[in-house]
Every structure is written in structure tokens, then in C-alpha cells.
Amino acid sequence: LLLDPPLRAIQDLREDPKVQVQMCDSGDEKVFYLNTTKPPFDDKNVRQAIFYAIDRQAIMDAVYYGLAPKGQGIFPAWHWAYDPQADFYPYDPEKATQMLAEAGFTAENPLSLEIVTTEATEYLDTAVLLQDQLAKVGVKATVSYMDKAAWTAKTWPKDGTANPAFEASVY
């Protein structure tokens, strides 16, 4: 019995006649957080522009080998509140570029941000893909990472309050 093998190994395992692969839905979620307490992310239009710049299906295909469904919102497909028709921010780089320009971010004045994540492969790979996708709409993103314990301590202090320590984060 092998639980939770690396996703990159699933196809090879499926092709092995001695192996039976069983898959199930997961409630696991990966989130791209933006710190809404500080400019420019306190501007709803800037946040929306960033989300229009993200090709979630490309991330699912590259990072999760096409085995995970594209995120449609905060609820997984098995949840009673899941809406399969919901696509809050469909990939639309032209709209993202336009909205960023309306917010004052252009090639001459680009939006810059740092995406901080943990060293876990899927988080780091997602952050790098986000960096590339955001670059296509003129956003200059850098990616940095730290071990999970350090990230957690900085994000969720012992006093139980959320600490918006980062501009952006993948987790």
C-alpha cells in the first residue's frame, strides 16, 4: 500500500500492470494570498487584475500533472456549496493589463511584488509559474522561500492572530 505517491509518478504507476492505482477527491487547497492591508493590494481592482492574469489550468497541468481540478472558488468539488459554473476570474491577460493600467501600473511604472512560499515543491513550482504569468501582464514578481516552520511562525504567530507579513504568498 502506497499512500500519496509523488504526482509525477502516477502515470508510470498506472502503466504498471502489477500496480492498481486508486484516486479520490481531496479537500486540499493551494492558495495565492495577497496582503490586503497594504497598498497596492488594498485596491480591489489591483487584486482582481492579478487574478485575471493567472492561468489556473496551466498551473494544474504543470504542477499537478493534470490530476487536480482547476480551482473554481474556495470549495472542493465534493462540497455541498461547490458551484461548477463558478469561474470568478477566468484567465484574461488583456483584461488584467487594462485593469493594472487603470490603477496606474504600466510598463513605465510596473507593479512589483514578492511571492514568499515554503520549500515544498508544489508551492515553489506554483510561485514560479505565477511569477511567469504575472510577467506577461507587466508585473515584476520575485519569488523567495523559507522552511515551513519559519513561514508558519511569521504568518501565524503564537498569539493566534494572522500576521500579514508578506505582500503575497503561496500556500
Short mmCIF file of N, CA and C in Angstrom, two decimals, residues 17-92:
data_model
loop_
_atom_site.label_atom_id
_atom_site.label_comp_id
_atom_site.label_asym_id
_atom_site.label_seq_id
_atom_site.Cartn_x
_atom_site.Cartn_y
_atom_site.Cartn_z
N PRO A 17 1.34 -3.05 -14.87
CA PRO A 17 0.24 -4.00 -14.68
C PRO A 17 0.21 -4.61 -13.27
N LYS A 18 1.28 -4.50 -12.53
CA LYS A 18 1.31 -5.05 -11.18
C LYS A 18 0.79 -4.07 -10.13
N VAL A 19 0.43 -2.88 -10.57
CA VAL A 19 0.01 -1.83 -9.63
C VAL A 19 -1.42 -1.42 -9.94
N GLN A 20 -2.20 -1.28 -8.90
CA GLN A 20 -3.56 -0.78 -9.04
C GLN A 20 -3.59 0.62 -8.41
N VAL A 21 -3.92 1.61 -9.19
CA VAL A 21 -3.97 2.99 -8.71
C VAL A 21 -5.42 3.38 -8.44
N GLN A 22 -5.66 3.85 -7.24
CA GLN A 22 -6.98 4.35 -6.90
C GLN A 22 -6.84 5.81 -6.50
N MET A 23 -7.68 6.63 -7.06
CA MET A 23 -7.64 8.06 -6.79
C MET A 23 -8.92 8.47 -6.08
N CYS A 24 -8.84 9.52 -5.29
CA CYS A 24 -10.03 10.06 -4.65
C CYS A 24 -9.92 11.57 -4.59
N ASP A 25 -11.07 12.21 -4.43
CA ASP A 25 -11.08 13.66 -4.31
C ASP A 25 -10.41 14.08 -3.00
N SER A 26 -9.92 15.27 -3.01
CA SER A 26 -9.24 15.80 -1.84
C SER A 26 -9.83 17.15 -1.47
N GLY A 27 -9.78 17.48 -0.23
CA GLY A 27 -10.18 18.81 0.21
C GLY A 27 -8.99 19.74 0.29
N ASP A 28 -7.86 19.26 -0.17
CA ASP A 28 -6.63 20.05 -0.12
C ASP A 28 -6.77 21.27 -1.03
N GLU A 29 -6.25 22.38 -0.57
CA GLU A 29 -6.29 23.58 -1.39
C GLU A 29 -4.95 24.28 -1.35
N LYS A 30 -4.63 24.92 -2.44
CA LYS A 30 -3.44 25.75 -2.53
C LYS A 30 -3.95 27.15 -2.81
N VAL A 31 -3.45 28.11 -2.07
CA VAL A 31 -3.99 29.46 -2.13
C VAL A 31 -2.88 30.46 -2.44
N PHE A 32 -3.22 31.45 -3.26
CA PHE A 32 -2.33 32.58 -3.53
C PHE A 32 -2.88 33.75 -2.72
N TYR A 33 -2.21 34.05 -1.63
CA TYR A 33 -2.64 35.12 -0.73
C TYR A 33 -2.05 36.46 -1.17
N LEU A 34 -2.85 37.52 -1.05
CA LEU A 34 -2.36 38.88 -1.23
C LEU A 34 -2.64 39.65 0.06
N ASN A 35 -1.69 40.43 0.50
CA ASN A 35 -1.83 41.21 1.72
C ASN A 35 -2.69 42.44 1.42
N THR A 36 -3.94 42.38 1.82
CA THR A 36 -4.89 43.45 1.51
C THR A 36 -4.82 44.61 2.51
N THR A 37 -3.90 44.54 3.45
CA THR A 37 -3.79 45.63 4.43
C THR A 37 -2.86 46.74 3.97
N LYS A 38 -2.14 46.51 2.87
CA LYS A 38 -1.16 47.49 2.40
C LYS A 38 -1.34 47.75 0.91
N PRO A 39 -1.08 49.00 0.49
CA PRO A 39 -1.14 49.30 -0.94
C PRO A 39 -0.08 48.49 -1.69
N PRO A 40 -0.32 48.15 -2.90
CA PRO A 40 -1.49 48.43 -3.71
C PRO A 40 -2.59 47.37 -3.58
N PHE A 41 -2.36 46.37 -2.73
CA PHE A 41 -3.31 45.26 -2.65
C PHE A 41 -4.55 45.59 -1.83
N ASP A 42 -4.60 46.79 -1.27
CA ASP A 42 -5.84 47.24 -0.64
C ASP A 42 -6.84 47.72 -1.69
N ASP A 43 -6.39 47.81 -2.94
CA ASP A 43 -7.24 48.21 -4.06
C ASP A 43 -7.82 46.95 -4.72
N LYS A 44 -9.11 46.79 -4.62
CA LYS A 44 -9.80 45.62 -5.17
C LYS A 44 -9.49 45.42 -6.65
N ASN A 45 -9.39 46.51 -7.41
CA ASN A 45 -9.13 46.40 -8.84
C ASN A 45 -7.75 45.82 -9.12
N VAL A 46 -6.77 46.15 -8.30
CA VAL A 46 -5.43 45.59 -8.47
C VAL A 46 -5.46 44.10 -8.18
N ARG A 47 -6.14 43.72 -7.12
CA ARG A 47 -6.25 42.29 -6.79
C ARG A 47 -6.95 41.53 -7.91
N GLN A 48 -8.03 42.10 -8.41
CA GLN A 48 -8.76 41.44 -9.49
C GLN A 48 -7.89 41.32 -10.74
N ALA A 49 -7.16 42.36 -11.06
CA ALA A 49 -6.27 42.32 -12.23
C ALA A 49 -5.27 41.18 -12.10
N ILE A 50 -4.70 41.03 -10.92
CA ILE A 50 -3.73 39.95 -10.71
C ILE A 50 -4.39 38.60 -10.92
N PHE A 51 -5.60 38.42 -10.42
CA PHE A 51 -6.25 37.13 -10.57
C PHE A 51 -6.68 36.85 -12.01
N TYR A 52 -6.99 37.89 -12.78
CA TYR A 52 -7.27 37.68 -14.21
C TYR A 52 -5.99 37.27 -14.96
N ALA A 53 -4.84 37.59 -14.43
CA ALA A 53 -3.56 37.26 -15.08
C ALA A 53 -3.13 35.82 -14.85
N ILE A 54 -3.83 35.11 -13.97
CA ILE A 54 -3.41 33.75 -13.59
C ILE A 54 -4.15 32.71 -14.41
N ASP A 55 -3.37 31.86 -15.07
CA ASP A 55 -3.92 30.74 -15.83
C ASP A 55 -3.89 29.52 -14.90
N ARG A 56 -4.97 29.33 -14.17
CA ARG A 56 -5.04 28.25 -13.17
C ARG A 56 -4.94 26.87 -13.81
N GLN A 57 -5.51 26.71 -15.00
CA GLN A 57 -5.42 25.41 -15.65
C GLN A 57 -3.98 25.07 -16.00
N ALA A 58 -3.21 26.04 -16.45
CA ALA A 58 -1.80 25.80 -16.75
C ALA A 58 -1.04 25.36 -15.50
N ILE A 59 -1.39 25.94 -14.36
CA ILE A 59 -0.75 25.54 -13.10
C ILE A 59 -1.15 24.11 -12.75
N MET A 60 -2.43 23.79 -12.88
CA MET A 60 -2.89 22.43 -12.57
C MET A 60 -2.20 21.40 -13.47
N ASP A 61 -2.04 21.74 -14.75
CA ASP A 61 -1.41 20.82 -15.68
C ASP A 61 0.08 20.65 -15.39
N ALA A 62 0.77 21.74 -15.11
CA ALA A 62 2.22 21.68 -14.91
C ALA A 62 2.61 21.17 -13.53
N VAL A 63 2.00 21.68 -12.50
CA VAL A 63 2.40 21.35 -11.13
C VAL A 63 1.75 20.06 -10.65
N TYR A 64 0.51 19.84 -11.05
CA TYR A 64 -0.25 18.68 -10.56
C TYR A 64 -0.49 17.64 -11.66
N TYR A 65 0.24 17.76 -12.78
CA TYR A 65 0.22 16.76 -13.84
C TYR A 65 -1.19 16.47 -14.34
N GLY A 66 -2.04 17.48 -14.32
CA GLY A 66 -3.40 17.33 -14.79
C GLY A 66 -4.29 16.50 -13.89
N LEU A 67 -3.81 16.14 -12.72
CA LEU A 67 -4.58 15.28 -11.81
C LEU A 67 -5.49 16.04 -10.87
N ALA A 68 -5.30 17.34 -10.77
CA ALA A 68 -6.13 18.15 -9.88
C ALA A 68 -7.06 19.01 -10.70
N PRO A 69 -8.27 19.23 -10.22
CA PRO A 69 -9.18 20.12 -10.96
C PRO A 69 -8.75 21.57 -10.79
N LYS A 70 -9.05 22.36 -11.79
CA LYS A 70 -8.78 23.79 -11.71
C LYS A 70 -9.65 24.38 -10.60
N GLY A 71 -9.06 25.18 -9.76
CA GLY A 71 -9.81 25.81 -8.68
C GLY A 71 -10.91 26.71 -9.23
N GLN A 72 -12.11 26.54 -8.72
CA GLN A 72 -13.25 27.33 -9.14
C GLN A 72 -13.68 28.30 -8.05
N GLY A 73 -13.11 28.22 -6.92
CA GLY A 73 -13.51 29.02 -5.77
C GLY A 73 -12.92 28.37 -4.54
N ILE A 74 -13.52 28.60 -3.41
CA ILE A 74 -12.93 28.09 -2.18
C ILE A 74 -13.42 26.70 -1.80
N PHE A 75 -14.39 26.14 -2.53
CA PHE A 75 -14.95 24.85 -2.16
C PHE A 75 -14.50 23.76 -3.12
N PRO A 76 -14.10 22.58 -2.61
CA PRO A 76 -13.76 21.46 -3.50
C PRO A 76 -15.02 20.87 -4.13
N ALA A 77 -14.84 20.09 -5.18
CA ALA A 77 -15.97 19.55 -5.94
C ALA A 77 -16.92 18.71 -5.10
N TRP A 78 -16.45 18.08 -4.05
CA TRP A 78 -17.33 17.24 -3.24
C TRP A 78 -18.14 18.03 -2.22
N HIS A 79 -17.86 19.29 -2.02
CA HIS A 79 -18.53 20.11 -1.01
C HIS A 79 -19.92 20.54 -1.50
N TRP A 80 -20.88 20.58 -0.60
CA TRP A 80 -22.26 20.94 -0.97
C TRP A 80 -22.37 22.34 -1.57
N ALA A 81 -21.46 23.24 -1.23
CA ALA A 81 -21.53 24.62 -1.72
C ALA A 81 -20.75 24.83 -3.02
N TYR A 82 -20.14 23.79 -3.53
CA TYR A 82 -19.38 23.90 -4.78
C TYR A 82 -20.30 24.27 -5.94
N ASP A 83 -19.84 25.19 -6.75
CA ASP A 83 -20.60 25.60 -7.93
C ASP A 83 -19.73 25.36 -9.17
N PRO A 84 -20.02 24.32 -9.93
CA PRO A 84 -19.19 24.02 -11.10
C PRO A 84 -19.23 25.10 -12.17
N GLN A 85 -20.22 25.97 -12.12
CA GLN A 85 -20.32 27.04 -13.10
C GLN A 85 -19.51 28.28 -12.69
N ALA A 86 -19.10 28.32 -11.43
CA ALA A 86 -18.37 29.49 -10.94
C ALA A 86 -16.98 29.52 -11.55
N ASP A 87 -16.62 30.62 -12.09
CA ASP A 87 -15.26 30.86 -12.58
C ASP A 87 -15.02 32.34 -12.34
N PHE A 88 -14.71 32.65 -11.11
CA PHE A 88 -14.69 34.04 -10.67
C PHE A 88 -13.73 34.91 -11.46
N TYR A 89 -12.59 34.37 -11.78
CA TYR A 89 -11.60 35.15 -12.53
C TYR A 89 -11.04 34.29 -13.65
N PRO A 90 -11.76 34.18 -14.76
CA PRO A 90 -11.21 33.40 -15.88
C PRO A 90 -9.93 34.06 -16.39
N TYR A 91 -9.05 33.25 -16.91
CA TYR A 91 -7.77 33.74 -17.42
C TYR A 91 -8.04 34.75 -18.53
N ASP A 92 -7.62 35.99 -18.31
CA ASP A 92 -7.85 37.05 -19.29
C ASP A 92 -6.72 38.08 -19.14
#
